[in-house]
Structures are given as structure tokens and as C-alpha cells.
């Protein structure tokens, strides 16, 4: 589990930072990467303070969240439990970082820094409690599935908590921020697709930590549970792999049909679309089911990323098209494809009903609390940078840096046309 | 004297250079440029969004030559740079009033 937690951490930095950074424009690559790094910094601390307590504990409030003060600062947590905290911490970090793809090029960095702790507190921790902590979206008595007479819901590693949650939050923020200047009129292209492909590859690797690592919670150390643990990890590893593989194929086929060429960005996006869809389903499907789910997710996400142009919202790097749509495909797909309880296995529609309803509930929860939190941030410090800063690029306006300096590279440091060095910099150059 | 300017496809640059050297051209100025002609660039697709890229990369060659050589040089460039496909480029010739070699101060034909 220590290894799994480290893998999931790698998904945020560097994997997601590279994946998103390559898709940004060169004038905002650093800001995009900084949003991942700051999620690690800020959410990482918050999780230890009250995140774990709100997600897991015995002082449940209306099955929606746990008392944040029960184990505030990990009071009473010790020994081997720290690794459960660490593992879950990385989930909160990556979920918050996923949202940043929707707000590229135009969100104030200060607004992001204020948004992060509020959003995880009101949207992520409660949903984590509801799904995994024995709350309203779990299989407990009195929970949603019980109330509607459905089967116990399945969300292995975060279809609702992670992907639907981040996807809806991205959509709400994109709507509140408005479109980037020039959206739909001038080319806003990815500036470095090799970075994006490296990022997608690392995300795939990290995803094994995400999905396979989630199994340990069921193991109690006896021979029997060890055997179950081994067979489950094997299945989950294989399902994770083939779903991602199938989604690459699904995305490429759609591209070939629509535009005549399979693109590298499409293949990288397909990897993520498949991994997103298999996240909630990886322990409930057969490998053939995982391939079907991956194909469907790859194809649907490829079709969905064009929606922002048709519907007129600027979800810059397609958080909605990949994570919300992929998360819905996975969460709802379980209702059809689960080897226990799925429609295709002759078990009726009880599980399907549950999966649809918990997905809808998670969407509404995330939308409401993202909106309220973003509105608060907007009223306090504003959300969007001014027009001049946006044109110049948020790397410079928000961080005082630029990602690439080719001015001196061309002349190997001897360009007579490059920047001149001020006295102040010369003095500090050797420091 | 004439200035021959040729805009050609980048992958034809080496062929054209060799042919010109064989003919006896002593020097030239070459730059990487971009532009478009009747074909109007190309289309790139990113996650389903199509972008029309108007400017296509080209190589521009500039050579100052004696009047008598200009027509031959144009022929050589056209022959070696031609693929028959759209976007092969253009060659044009302009009169040059005077030329000075910076190192020696030589003028006109002596400076070529």
C-alpha cells in the first residue's frame, strides 16, 4: 500500500502536471503545472488536519459527512493506520488537481489557492464519506440504495467521488469563469504533445496504485482473505490494463472515422478515458466486460469533447468530456456489466438503478457545493485575471516566470538580440 | 546583375543546393520562412477541434548573379524543386543596382 500511495501521488506530480501542461499554451504551462503542485501542497495538509476525520470516523452526521474534529490532526490515529490516511490523502490531492484542466489560462492563482481547501472540505470529503465511509451513497442501512430499493452500489476507486466530482466541478467553474479570450475564433492548440503523452503514460502507471491499491482495505491477514486479496488484485490489474487499452482503440477509431487520422492527443486522451471508466468498475467486471467498458468510454469521450463547442462552454482541457463522461460511463456501466448484479448477467436492473441514482446524487452535490464555494471566492477576491494578463499569459502575470526561453538558446548564450542583464541580476548570479 | 529569389519546399532544399553548387553558384542566403499560396495551408485536428493553419514552412533562397546566369539558375531551381504537387513554391528575378563586398569594398560584378 505504501507503493500504491506513492504511485497515486505520482499521478498528480508529475503525471497530471505533464499531461495538462503539454495541452496548455506555452504561455500558461507553468501555471497549469503549479495548479497540480499547489493541490499537493494545500490538500495534502488539509487532509491530515480534518480531511481524514470528515471522510472516515464514527461520528457520522446525517450520513453525509463525519465530524471534522473527531480525529482532527490525526488525533488518535497511529501506527499502520497512517498509511490508510496517506493513501486516501493522495486521492483527495489528484481529484482537486483534475479540476484545474477546466480553468486553464484565465483563473487567478490566488483564487485557486483559496478554492482548493474550501472545495475539498465541502465537496470531496463529504462525498468520500458518503461512498467509502459508510454514508449516504454506500450500501449501509438507511442509505440511498436502501431507500430506493436498489442493490448495494459499487464504486471501487472513485467513479463518483473522484471523476464525476471533479468533472462537475470543472464544468461549474468553466461556466462561472467564462470562455478564454479568442475561444472558438483563434487557434488555442496544445503546445507540447510529447509532454502530454509522457504524462498520460505516467498516469496509466499511477492508476495501478489507484485501483489495485484500493483492495487492501478488504484484507485482514488470514489465509483465506490473502487468497481473495491475490485473486482480486490480479483481476483489478488486468481489468485496469485492458480497459485503458480498449479505450485507446475506441478513441482512435472514432477519430479515424471522423477526421481520417488517429492523433497522438487522441491516443493519450483514450488512455485516460479508459482508466477513468474502469476506476469504479475494476473489481466488479470480467476482463471482457472491462474491454467493452473501455471501448465504450473511449468512443463516447471522443465524441463528448466536442460538446463544449456545440454548447458554448470553455472547458479548456476537457475535464468534462473525459472525467465526467468517463466517470458516468464507468459508474452506470457497472449496472450493465457487473458479473454480480449486472443487467447483462441476468440479474435485473436493481444495480443499474442504484448506480444511476448515486451518479445523479453525486453530480447534484458536487454542482451545488462547487458553485457556492466558487461564488464565495469570486466575491472575496475574484476568479478571473484581467484581460491584459490573460493575453500576456498567466505564467508571467501570476508567477512572474516564463516556461521557455529560446532567446538565448538560439545563439547558444551569445545572442546579441536577446535580453540584456541588469546589474541586480549580475550580482546575484553566483548565489 | 539580378537577384534570384526562390521559395521552395523544405525537403527539396538539399537537392537545390547541390544543383546550384554544381552549376557554380558561389554563395547564397537561405532563410526559413512561412507563408501560403493558393493551397491555403493545412488543417490540424486536436480532440475533434479543427484548426486551419494558414502558414506553411518554406525555405527562401536569395542569390545575386550576373545577368547572363539568371535564366539558367531559375531553370535549375524549378527542375530540382518540382514535385508536381501543390505548394512547390515560386521563383522570381529582380534587377540589382549595385553590390559591395563588405570585406574589401569591391563593387558590382567584382563583388559577386
Short mmCIF file of C-alpha atoms in Angstrom, two decimals:
data_model
loop_
_atom_site.label_atom_id
_atom_site.label_comp_id
_atom_site.label_asym_id
_atom_site.label_seq_id
_atom_site.Cartn_x
_atom_site.Cartn_y
_atom_site.Cartn_z
CA UNK A 1 0.00 0.00 0.00
CA UNK A 2 2.97 2.31 0.58
CA UNK A 3 3.94 1.66 -3.01
CA UNK A 4 0.36 2.23 -4.18
CA UNK A 5 0.14 5.52 -2.30
CA UNK A 6 3.40 6.63 -3.91
CA UNK A 7 2.08 5.67 -7.34
CA UNK A 8 -1.09 7.70 -6.82
CA UNK A 9 1.00 10.65 -5.66
CA UNK A 10 2.96 10.36 -8.90
CA UNK A 11 -0.32 10.74 -10.79
CA UNK A 12 -0.62 14.34 -9.63
CA UNK A 13 3.00 15.30 -9.92
CA UNK A 14 4.45 14.79 -12.38
CA UNK A 15 1.88 12.81 -14.41
CA UNK A 16 -1.14 15.14 -14.39
CA UNK A 17 1.10 18.22 -14.43
CA UNK A 18 2.77 16.93 -17.61
CA UNK A 19 -0.49 15.73 -19.18
CA UNK A 20 -2.22 19.07 -18.67
CA UNK A 21 0.95 21.17 -19.08
CA UNK A 22 1.58 19.85 -22.57
CA UNK A 23 -2.00 20.58 -23.59
CA UNK A 24 -1.80 24.20 -22.40
CA UNK A 25 -0.37 27.00 -24.44
CA UNK A 26 3.32 27.77 -23.91
CA UNK A 27 2.41 30.99 -22.09
CA UNK A 28 0.47 29.13 -19.40
CA UNK A 29 2.29 25.81 -19.00
CA UNK A 30 3.83 26.71 -15.64
CA UNK A 31 0.55 27.91 -14.18
CA UNK A 32 -1.07 24.65 -15.22
CA UNK A 33 1.69 22.64 -13.55
CA UNK A 34 1.57 24.88 -10.48
CA UNK A 35 -2.11 24.07 -10.02
CA UNK A 36 -1.15 20.40 -9.62
CA UNK A 37 1.76 21.19 -7.31
CA UNK A 38 -0.37 23.51 -5.17
CA UNK A 39 -3.07 20.87 -4.84
CA UNK A 40 -0.41 18.56 -3.47
CA UNK A 41 0.77 21.22 -1.05
CA UNK A 42 -2.56 22.51 0.18
CA UNK A 43 -4.86 19.48 0.07
CA UNK A 44 -2.06 17.32 1.49
CA UNK A 45 -2.05 19.40 4.67
CA UNK A 46 -5.81 19.86 4.90
CA UNK A 47 -6.31 16.11 4.63
CA UNK A 48 -4.26 15.47 7.75
CA UNK A 49 -5.97 18.30 9.65
CA UNK A 50 -9.63 17.48 9.03
CA UNK A 51 -9.94 15.60 5.72
CA UNK A 52 -9.44 12.12 7.13
CA UNK A 53 -11.72 12.92 10.04
CA UNK A 54 -14.50 14.17 7.77
CA UNK A 55 -14.21 11.14 5.47
CA UNK A 56 -13.78 8.28 7.93
CA UNK A 57 -14.87 8.02 11.53
CA UNK A 58 -17.64 7.06 13.89
CA UNK A 59 -19.31 10.43 14.45
CA UNK A 60 -21.41 10.49 11.32
CA UNK A 61 -23.66 13.49 10.61
CA UNK A 62 -26.82 12.53 8.68
CA UNK A 63 -24.75 10.02 6.66
CA UNK A 64 -23.35 12.99 4.71
CA UNK A 65 -20.02 13.64 6.43
CA UNK A 66 -18.16 12.76 9.58
CA UNK A 67 -17.32 15.11 12.47
CA UNK A 68 -14.20 17.01 11.30
CA UNK A 69 -12.97 17.32 14.88
CA UNK A 70 -13.20 13.63 15.83
CA UNK A 71 -9.69 12.88 14.66
CA UNK A 72 -8.57 16.45 13.87
CA UNK A 73 -4.86 16.46 13.06
CA UNK A 74 -4.97 12.63 13.19
CA UNK A 75 -5.54 12.65 16.93
CA UNK A 76 -5.93 9.01 17.96
CA UNK A 77 -4.62 7.66 14.66
CA UNK A 78 -1.37 5.78 14.90
CA UNK A 79 0.89 3.07 13.54
CA UNK A 80 -0.18 1.24 10.45
CA UNK A 81 -3.30 3.39 10.06
CA UNK A 82 -1.10 6.23 8.86
CA UNK A 83 -0.74 4.54 5.51
CA UNK A 84 -4.52 4.40 5.01
CA UNK A 85 -4.52 8.12 5.68
CA UNK A 86 -1.63 8.63 3.27
CA UNK A 87 -3.26 6.57 0.54
CA UNK A 88 -6.58 8.42 0.84
CA UNK A 89 -4.73 11.74 1.02
CA UNK A 90 -3.34 11.14 -2.47
CA UNK A 91 -6.87 10.57 -3.81
CA UNK A 92 -8.01 13.94 -2.49
CA UNK A 93 -4.93 15.61 -4.00
CA UNK A 94 -5.41 14.22 -7.50
CA UNK A 95 -9.17 14.84 -7.52
CA UNK A 96 -8.70 18.52 -6.73
CA UNK A 97 -5.87 18.80 -9.27
CA UNK A 98 -8.03 17.23 -12.00
CA UNK A 99 -10.34 20.25 -11.90
CA UNK A 100 -7.54 22.59 -12.97
CA UNK A 101 -7.80 21.39 -16.57
CA UNK A 102 -11.10 23.23 -16.97
CA UNK A 103 -9.79 26.62 -15.87
CA UNK A 104 -6.58 26.91 -17.91
CA UNK A 105 -5.27 30.32 -18.97
CA UNK A 106 -7.64 32.55 -17.00
CA UNK A 107 -8.13 31.66 -13.32
CA UNK A 108 -6.32 33.79 -10.74
CA UNK A 109 -3.80 31.65 -8.92
CA UNK A 110 -4.87 33.20 -5.62
CA UNK A 111 -8.46 32.17 -6.39
CA UNK A 112 -7.29 28.59 -6.99
CA UNK A 113 -5.39 28.55 -3.72
CA UNK A 114 -8.48 29.74 -1.84
CA UNK A 115 -10.82 27.43 -3.78
CA UNK A 116 -8.83 24.25 -3.02
CA UNK A 117 -9.34 23.92 0.76
CA UNK A 118 -12.97 25.04 0.56
CA UNK A 119 -13.81 22.66 -2.27
CA UNK A 120 -12.27 19.56 -0.71
CA UNK A 121 -14.00 20.40 2.57
CA UNK A 122 -17.49 20.84 1.13
CA UNK A 123 -17.46 18.58 -1.91
CA UNK A 124 -14.70 15.96 -1.74
CA UNK A 125 -14.62 14.91 1.93
CA UNK A 126 -18.42 14.55 2.24
CA UNK A 127 -18.65 12.51 -0.97
CA UNK A 128 -15.73 10.33 0.16
CA UNK A 129 -17.59 9.75 3.44
CA UNK A 130 -20.86 9.04 1.66
CA UNK A 131 -19.32 6.47 -0.70
CA UNK A 132 -16.48 4.88 1.26
CA UNK A 133 -17.05 5.96 4.87
CA UNK A 134 -20.39 4.23 5.36
CA UNK A 135 -22.52 7.25 4.37
CA UNK A 136 -25.46 8.04 2.12
CA UNK A 137 -24.08 6.58 -1.13
CA UNK A 138 -22.75 3.36 0.40
CA UNK A 139 -24.50 0.04 0.93
CA UNK A 140 -25.45 0.77 4.57
CA UNK A 141 -28.95 0.56 6.02
CA UNK A 142 -30.79 3.82 5.53
CA UNK A 143 -28.51 4.90 2.71
CA UNK A 144 -29.74 5.94 -0.73
CA UNK A 145 -29.68 2.47 -2.32
CA UNK A 146 -31.64 1.10 0.63
CA UNK A 147 -34.23 3.90 0.38
CA UNK A 148 -34.92 3.37 -3.33
CA UNK A 149 -34.92 -0.42 -3.00
CA UNK A 150 -31.88 -0.91 -5.24
CA UNK A 151 -28.85 -3.14 -4.85
CA UNK A 152 -25.77 -2.03 -2.89
CA UNK A 153 -23.83 0.49 -5.02
CA UNK A 154 -20.39 -0.25 -6.44
CA UNK A 155 -17.65 2.40 -6.56
CA UNK A 156 -14.32 0.69 -6.34
CA UNK A 157 -11.81 3.52 -6.52
CA UNK A 158 -13.77 6.66 -7.12
CA UNK A 159 -16.11 6.95 -10.10
CA UNK A 160 -18.38 9.27 -8.17
CA UNK A 161 -16.03 10.68 -5.52
CA UNK A 162 -13.14 11.34 -7.89
CA UNK A 163 -14.19 11.60 -11.52
CA UNK A 164 -17.83 12.69 -11.52
CA UNK A 165 -16.99 15.06 -8.68
CA UNK A 166 -14.01 16.65 -10.46
CA UNK A 167 -15.81 16.67 -13.82
CA UNK A 168 -18.86 18.51 -12.47
CA UNK A 169 -16.63 20.94 -10.55
CA UNK A 170 -14.71 21.64 -13.75
CA UNK A 171 -17.95 22.30 -15.62
CA UNK A 172 -19.28 24.66 -12.95
CA UNK A 173 -16.01 26.60 -12.79
CA UNK A 174 -15.74 26.81 -16.59
CA UNK A 175 -19.27 28.24 -16.73
CA UNK A 176 -18.57 30.75 -13.94
CA UNK A 177 -15.26 31.86 -15.44
CA UNK A 178 -16.48 32.25 -18.99
CA UNK A 179 -14.60 31.44 -22.16
CA UNK A 180 -10.94 32.15 -22.75
CA UNK A 181 -10.25 35.19 -24.93
CA UNK A 182 -10.29 34.05 -28.54
CA UNK A 183 -12.05 30.74 -27.77
CA UNK A 184 -13.58 29.42 -30.98
CA UNK A 185 -12.02 32.25 -33.04
CA UNK A 186 -8.26 31.81 -32.88
CA UNK A 187 -6.15 28.65 -32.60
CA UNK A 188 -5.70 27.54 -28.99
CA UNK A 189 -3.58 24.46 -29.52
CA UNK A 190 -1.58 22.19 -27.21
CA UNK A 191 1.98 23.49 -27.14
CA UNK A 192 3.85 20.23 -26.41
CA UNK A 193 2.18 16.91 -27.16
CA UNK A 194 5.21 14.81 -26.17
CA UNK A 195 4.79 16.16 -22.61
CA UNK A 196 1.13 15.18 -22.74
CA UNK A 197 1.97 11.65 -23.90
CA UNK A 198 4.59 11.22 -21.17
CA UNK A 199 2.01 12.45 -18.67
CA UNK A 200 -0.63 10.02 -19.97
CA UNK A 201 1.86 7.14 -19.73
CA UNK A 202 2.73 8.05 -16.15
CA UNK A 203 -0.96 8.40 -15.29
CA UNK A 204 -1.52 4.87 -16.55
CA UNK A 205 1.29 3.59 -14.32
CA UNK A 206 -0.01 5.55 -11.33
CA UNK A 207 -3.51 4.24 -11.91
CA UNK A 208 -2.40 0.79 -10.78
CA UNK A 209 -1.83 2.33 -7.38
CA UNK A 210 -5.24 3.94 -7.63
CA UNK A 211 -7.18 0.79 -8.46
CA UNK A 212 -5.09 -2.14 -7.25
CA UNK A 213 -4.12 -0.31 -4.05
CA UNK A 214 -7.77 0.14 -3.13
CA UNK A 215 -8.11 -3.56 -2.43
CA UNK A 216 -6.06 -3.68 0.76
CA UNK A 217 -8.96 -2.37 2.81
CA UNK A 218 -10.62 -5.79 2.49
CA UNK A 219 -7.64 -7.85 3.61
CA UNK A 220 -7.35 -8.83 7.27
CA UNK A 221 -4.30 -11.10 7.09
CA UNK A 222 -5.89 -14.57 7.29
CA UNK A 223 -5.02 -17.23 4.67
CA UNK A 224 -8.48 -17.05 3.18
CA UNK A 225 -8.53 -13.28 2.84
CA UNK A 226 -4.99 -13.35 1.48
CA UNK A 227 -6.17 -15.69 -1.26
CA UNK A 228 -9.10 -13.40 -2.03
CA UNK A 229 -6.72 -10.46 -1.97
CA UNK A 230 -4.42 -12.10 -4.52
CA UNK A 231 -7.21 -13.04 -6.89
CA UNK A 232 -8.78 -9.58 -6.60
CA UNK A 233 -5.53 -7.73 -7.23
CA UNK A 234 -4.89 -9.89 -10.29
CA UNK A 235 -8.33 -9.19 -11.69
CA UNK A 236 -8.17 -5.47 -10.96
CA UNK A 237 -4.71 -5.12 -12.52
CA UNK A 238 -5.84 -6.89 -15.68
CA UNK A 239 -9.13 -5.01 -15.91
CA UNK A 240 -7.36 -1.68 -15.47
CA UNK A 241 -4.93 -2.53 -18.25
CA UNK A 242 -7.36 -3.85 -20.84
CA UNK A 243 -9.92 -1.09 -20.25
CA UNK A 244 -7.29 1.57 -20.94
CA UNK A 245 -6.05 -0.36 -23.95
CA UNK A 246 -9.56 -0.71 -25.34
CA UNK A 247 -10.29 2.98 -24.82
CA UNK A 248 -7.20 3.93 -26.84
CA UNK A 249 -8.60 1.83 -29.67
CA UNK A 250 -12.10 3.26 -29.21
CA UNK A 251 -10.85 6.85 -29.35
CA UNK A 252 -8.63 6.22 -32.38
CA UNK A 253 -11.43 4.53 -34.32
CA UNK A 254 -13.75 7.49 -33.76
CA UNK A 255 -11.01 9.88 -34.90
CA UNK A 256 -10.22 7.83 -37.98
CA UNK A 257 -13.88 7.80 -38.97
CA UNK A 258 -14.48 11.50 -38.29
CA UNK A 259 -11.21 13.12 -39.37
CA UNK A 260 -9.31 10.49 -41.31
CA UNK A 261 -6.36 10.34 -38.89
CA UNK A 262 -5.70 8.87 -35.45
CA UNK A 263 -3.90 11.53 -33.39
CA UNK A 264 -1.43 11.29 -30.53
CA UNK A 265 -3.59 13.56 -28.38
CA UNK A 266 -6.49 11.21 -29.07
CA UNK A 267 -4.48 8.15 -28.00
CA UNK A 268 -3.29 9.90 -24.82
CA UNK A 269 -6.86 11.00 -24.09
CA UNK A 270 -8.12 7.49 -24.73
CA UNK A 271 -5.76 6.13 -22.09
CA UNK A 272 -7.26 8.48 -19.51
CA UNK A 273 -10.86 7.92 -20.66
CA UNK A 274 -10.47 4.16 -20.21
CA UNK A 275 -8.79 4.47 -16.84
CA UNK A 276 -11.50 6.83 -15.62
CA UNK A 277 -14.27 4.45 -16.65
CA UNK A 278 -12.66 1.36 -15.12
CA UNK A 279 -11.93 3.13 -11.81
CA UNK A 280 -15.30 2.42 -10.17
CA UNK A 281 -15.74 -0.89 -12.00
CA UNK A 282 -12.33 -2.60 -11.85
CA UNK A 283 -13.28 -5.19 -9.23
CA UNK A 284 -16.78 -5.92 -10.47
CA UNK A 285 -16.20 -6.82 -14.12
CA UNK A 286 -14.72 -9.72 -16.06
CA UNK A 287 -11.80 -8.81 -18.35
CA UNK A 288 -14.14 -8.99 -21.35
CA UNK A 289 -16.51 -6.63 -19.55
CA UNK A 290 -13.56 -4.30 -18.94
CA UNK A 291 -12.71 -4.29 -22.65
CA UNK A 292 -16.31 -3.44 -23.56
CA UNK A 293 -16.40 -0.68 -20.96
CA UNK A 294 -13.09 0.71 -22.24
CA UNK A 295 -14.22 0.72 -25.88
CA UNK A 296 -17.47 2.47 -24.99
CA UNK A 297 -15.71 5.00 -22.79
CA UNK A 298 -13.04 5.79 -25.38
CA UNK A 299 -15.61 6.27 -28.11
CA UNK A 300 -18.10 8.28 -26.03
CA UNK A 301 -15.43 10.55 -24.53
CA UNK A 302 -14.01 11.17 -28.03
CA UNK A 303 -17.47 12.27 -29.12
CA UNK A 304 -18.10 14.23 -25.90
CA UNK A 305 -15.06 16.51 -26.06
CA UNK A 306 -16.66 18.33 -28.99
CA UNK A 307 -19.71 19.25 -26.90
CA UNK A 308 -18.04 22.36 -25.48
CA UNK A 309 -18.04 23.92 -28.95
CA UNK A 310 -21.67 22.99 -29.57
CA UNK A 311 -22.91 24.04 -26.13
CA UNK A 312 -20.63 27.06 -25.82
CA UNK A 313 -18.72 26.47 -22.57
CA UNK A 314 -14.94 26.56 -22.41
CA UNK A 315 -13.76 23.50 -20.52
CA UNK A 316 -10.20 24.16 -21.63
CA UNK A 317 -8.58 20.71 -21.38
CA UNK A 318 -11.77 18.62 -21.41
CA UNK A 319 -12.25 17.72 -17.77
CA UNK A 320 -15.96 17.35 -18.50
CA UNK A 321 -15.53 15.38 -21.71
CA UNK A 322 -13.07 12.91 -20.19
CA UNK A 323 -13.69 12.75 -16.42
CA UNK A 324 -17.41 13.48 -16.10
CA UNK A 325 -18.40 11.47 -19.16
CA UNK A 326 -15.86 8.70 -18.42
CA UNK A 327 -16.93 8.62 -14.75
CA UNK A 328 -20.59 8.31 -15.78
CA UNK A 329 -19.80 5.56 -18.30
CA UNK A 330 -17.96 3.62 -15.59
CA UNK A 331 -20.46 4.19 -12.80
CA UNK A 332 -23.53 3.44 -14.91
CA UNK A 333 -21.75 0.74 -16.95
CA UNK A 334 -21.37 -1.32 -13.78
CA UNK A 335 -25.16 -1.69 -13.77
CA UNK A 336 -24.93 -3.49 -17.11
CA UNK A 337 -21.60 -5.28 -16.92
CA UNK A 338 -21.07 -6.31 -13.27
CA UNK A 339 -20.63 -10.07 -13.05
CA UNK A 340 -22.73 -9.94 -9.90
CA UNK A 341 -25.87 -7.84 -10.26
CA UNK A 342 -25.42 -6.63 -13.84
CA UNK A 343 -28.25 -6.47 -16.39
CA UNK A 344 -26.19 -8.42 -18.96
CA UNK A 345 -25.73 -11.27 -16.47
CA UNK A 346 -29.45 -11.73 -15.99
CA UNK A 347 -29.61 -10.08 -12.58
CA UNK A 348 -32.22 -7.45 -13.45
CA UNK A 349 -31.95 -3.69 -13.19
CA UNK A 350 -31.64 -3.18 -9.41
CA UNK A 351 -27.93 -2.43 -9.51
CA UNK A 352 -28.33 -0.28 -12.62
CA UNK A 353 -30.99 1.79 -10.87
CA UNK A 354 -28.71 2.27 -7.86
CA UNK A 355 -25.73 3.26 -9.99
CA UNK A 356 -27.74 5.83 -11.96
CA UNK A 357 -29.20 7.35 -8.81
CA UNK A 358 -25.88 7.62 -6.94
CA UNK A 359 -24.28 9.17 -10.03
CA UNK A 360 -27.07 11.77 -10.18
CA UNK A 361 -26.81 12.47 -6.46
CA UNK A 362 -23.03 12.95 -6.71
CA UNK A 363 -23.50 15.32 -9.67
CA UNK A 364 -26.01 17.46 -7.83
CA UNK A 365 -23.92 17.55 -4.63
CA UNK A 366 -20.78 18.49 -6.50
CA UNK A 367 -22.54 21.13 -8.62
CA UNK A 368 -24.20 22.83 -5.66
CA UNK A 369 -21.13 22.98 -3.43
CA UNK A 370 -18.70 23.86 -6.21
CA UNK A 371 -20.98 26.73 -7.18
CA UNK A 372 -21.27 28.01 -3.61
CA UNK A 373 -17.54 27.75 -2.94
CA UNK A 374 -16.61 29.40 -6.24
CA UNK A 375 -19.17 32.14 -5.65
CA UNK A 376 -17.61 32.87 -2.27
CA UNK A 377 -14.12 33.04 -3.81
CA UNK A 378 -15.46 35.29 -6.56
CA UNK A 379 -16.99 37.70 -4.04
CA UNK A 380 -13.87 37.79 -1.87
CA UNK A 381 -11.02 38.05 -4.41
CA UNK A 382 -12.50 37.47 -7.87
CA UNK A 383 -11.97 34.47 -10.12
CA UNK A 384 -10.56 35.71 -13.38
CA UNK A 385 -7.36 37.54 -14.26
CA UNK A 386 -7.73 40.82 -16.18
CA UNK A 387 -7.66 40.87 -19.96
CA UNK A 388 -4.11 42.14 -20.28
CA UNK A 389 -2.77 39.40 -18.01
CA UNK A 390 -4.67 36.77 -19.95
CA UNK A 391 -3.26 37.95 -23.28
CA UNK A 392 0.26 38.13 -21.90
CA UNK A 393 -0.16 34.73 -20.24
CA UNK A 394 -0.87 33.64 -16.69
CA UNK A 395 2.65 32.25 -16.26
CA UNK A 396 4.00 35.78 -16.19
CA UNK A 397 1.05 37.56 -14.58
CA UNK A 398 0.54 35.03 -11.78
CA UNK A 399 4.05 33.67 -11.22
CA UNK A 400 6.48 36.16 -12.81
CA UNK A 401 8.01 33.40 -14.90
CA UNK A 402 8.03 32.08 -18.44
CA UNK A 403 8.19 28.40 -19.28
CA UNK A 404 10.64 28.54 -22.15
CA UNK A 405 13.46 30.90 -23.01
CA UNK A 406 14.58 30.27 -26.55
CA UNK A 407 16.05 33.77 -26.94
CA UNK A 408 19.49 32.77 -25.75
CA UNK A 409 19.27 29.11 -26.78
CA UNK A 410 19.36 30.04 -30.47
CA UNK A 411 22.68 31.86 -30.09
CA UNK A 412 23.96 29.36 -27.50
CA UNK A 413 24.00 32.11 -24.91
CA UNK A 414 25.70 34.61 -27.19
CA UNK A 415 22.70 36.20 -28.91
CA UNK A 416 23.18 39.93 -29.37
CA UNK A 417 19.43 40.35 -29.77
CA UNK A 418 18.46 38.59 -26.55
CA UNK A 419 17.65 40.08 -23.19
CA UNK A 420 20.17 42.35 -21.51
CA UNK A 421 21.20 41.56 -17.98
CA UNK A 422 20.56 44.09 -15.24
CA UNK A 423 23.20 44.89 -12.61
CA UNK A 424 20.97 43.42 -9.93
CA UNK A 425 20.85 40.04 -11.61
CA UNK A 426 24.59 40.05 -12.27
CA UNK A 427 25.28 40.50 -8.58
CA UNK A 428 23.07 37.63 -7.62
CA UNK A 429 24.12 35.33 -10.44
CA UNK A 430 26.67 33.41 -8.45
CA UNK A 431 24.39 32.91 -5.47
CA UNK B 1 23.03 41.95 -62.04
CA UNK B 2 19.96 40.13 -60.86
CA UNK B 3 18.59 38.94 -57.54
CA UNK B 4 17.04 35.48 -57.88
CA UNK B 5 14.69 34.65 -55.02
CA UNK B 6 13.24 31.17 -54.69
CA UNK B 7 10.68 29.91 -52.16
CA UNK B 8 10.68 26.12 -52.10
CA UNK B 9 9.56 23.12 -50.03
CA UNK B 10 11.97 22.44 -47.14
CA UNK B 11 12.65 18.83 -48.13
CA UNK B 12 13.86 20.00 -51.57
CA UNK B 13 16.49 22.33 -50.10
CA UNK B 14 19.41 19.88 -50.22
CA UNK B 15 18.71 18.92 -53.86
CA UNK B 16 18.51 22.55 -54.92
CA UNK B 17 21.71 23.48 -53.08
CA UNK B 18 23.65 20.65 -54.71
CA UNK B 19 22.40 21.54 -58.17
CA UNK B 20 23.28 25.21 -57.70
CA UNK B 21 26.75 24.37 -56.43
CA UNK B 22 27.35 22.10 -59.40
CA UNK B 23 26.35 24.97 -61.68
CA UNK B 24 28.94 27.15 -59.96
CA UNK B 25 26.96 29.42 -57.70
CA UNK B 26 29.48 30.66 -55.12
CA UNK B 27 27.19 31.85 -52.35
CA UNK B 28 23.63 32.37 -51.34
CA UNK B 29 21.48 33.50 -48.43
CA UNK B 30 18.98 31.00 -47.05
CA UNK B 31 16.23 31.52 -44.53
CA UNK B 32 13.42 29.52 -43.02
CA UNK B 33 10.20 31.33 -43.76
CA UNK B 34 6.48 30.61 -43.71
CA UNK B 35 3.67 31.60 -45.97
CA UNK B 36 0.94 30.30 -48.19
CA UNK B 37 -0.20 30.24 -51.77
CA UNK B 38 -3.34 29.01 -53.41
CA UNK B 39 -3.49 25.87 -51.28
CA UNK B 40 -4.03 27.97 -48.13
CA UNK B 41 -2.05 25.98 -45.55
CA UNK B 42 -3.39 22.81 -43.93
CA UNK B 43 -5.76 21.57 -41.24
CA UNK B 44 -4.79 20.12 -37.85
CA UNK B 45 -7.24 18.34 -35.53
CA UNK B 46 -6.94 18.34 -31.73
CA UNK B 47 -9.57 16.37 -29.82
CA UNK B 48 -12.05 16.90 -32.60
CA UNK B 49 -11.44 20.64 -32.97
CA UNK B 50 -10.14 21.60 -36.41
CA UNK B 51 -7.59 24.37 -36.80
CA UNK B 52 -6.77 25.90 -40.17
CA UNK B 53 -3.06 26.58 -40.22
CA UNK B 54 -2.59 29.27 -42.88
CA UNK B 55 1.20 29.46 -42.85
CA UNK B 56 3.25 26.57 -44.20
CA UNK B 57 7.03 26.30 -43.56
CA UNK B 58 9.20 27.07 -46.62
CA UNK B 59 12.84 27.74 -47.47
CA UNK B 60 13.75 31.04 -49.15
CA UNK B 61 16.96 31.20 -51.19
CA UNK B 62 18.40 34.51 -52.35
CA UNK B 63 21.24 34.68 -54.87
CA UNK B 64 22.76 37.74 -56.58
CA UNK B 65 24.12 36.73 -60.02
CA UNK B 66 25.34 38.16 -63.29
CA UNK B 67 22.58 38.92 -65.81
CA UNK B 68 23.62 36.07 -68.10
CA UNK B 69 23.27 33.40 -65.38
CA UNK B 70 19.83 34.37 -64.06
CA UNK B 71 17.74 32.35 -66.50
CA UNK B 72 19.86 29.20 -66.00
CA UNK B 73 19.58 29.45 -62.23
CA UNK B 74 15.81 29.83 -62.42
CA UNK B 75 15.70 26.69 -64.60
CA UNK B 76 17.83 24.71 -62.14
CA UNK B 77 15.67 25.67 -59.17
CA UNK B 78 12.45 24.87 -61.00
CA UNK B 79 13.76 21.49 -62.20
CA UNK B 80 15.13 20.33 -58.85
CA UNK B 81 12.40 21.72 -56.57
CA UNK B 82 9.49 20.44 -58.64
CA UNK B 83 7.36 17.62 -57.24
CA UNK B 84 4.26 18.40 -59.32
CA UNK B 85 2.16 18.69 -56.17
CA UNK B 86 0.55 21.81 -54.81
CA UNK B 87 2.81 24.08 -52.72
CA UNK B 88 6.07 23.61 -54.69
CA UNK B 89 6.85 27.33 -54.44
CA UNK B 90 7.87 30.27 -56.64
CA UNK B 91 11.00 31.75 -58.18
CA UNK B 92 11.32 35.38 -59.22
CA UNK B 93 14.05 37.63 -60.58
CA UNK B 94 14.65 41.30 -59.81
CA UNK B 95 17.20 43.82 -61.06
CA UNK B 96 20.02 44.79 -58.69
CA UNK B 97 21.54 48.29 -58.92
CA UNK B 98 24.78 47.74 -57.04
CA UNK B 99 26.61 45.24 -54.84
CA UNK B 100 29.52 45.88 -52.45
CA UNK B 101 31.67 43.21 -50.75
CA UNK B 102 31.95 44.33 -47.14
CA UNK B 103 35.45 42.86 -46.54
CA UNK B 104 37.24 44.51 -49.45
CA UNK B 105 34.99 47.23 -50.72
CA UNK B 106 34.87 45.55 -54.20
CA UNK B 107 31.90 46.71 -56.26
CA UNK B 108 29.31 45.09 -58.56
CA UNK B 109 30.47 42.12 -60.70
CA UNK B 110 33.78 42.02 -58.83
CA UNK B 111 31.88 41.61 -55.60
CA UNK B 112 29.87 38.56 -56.71
#
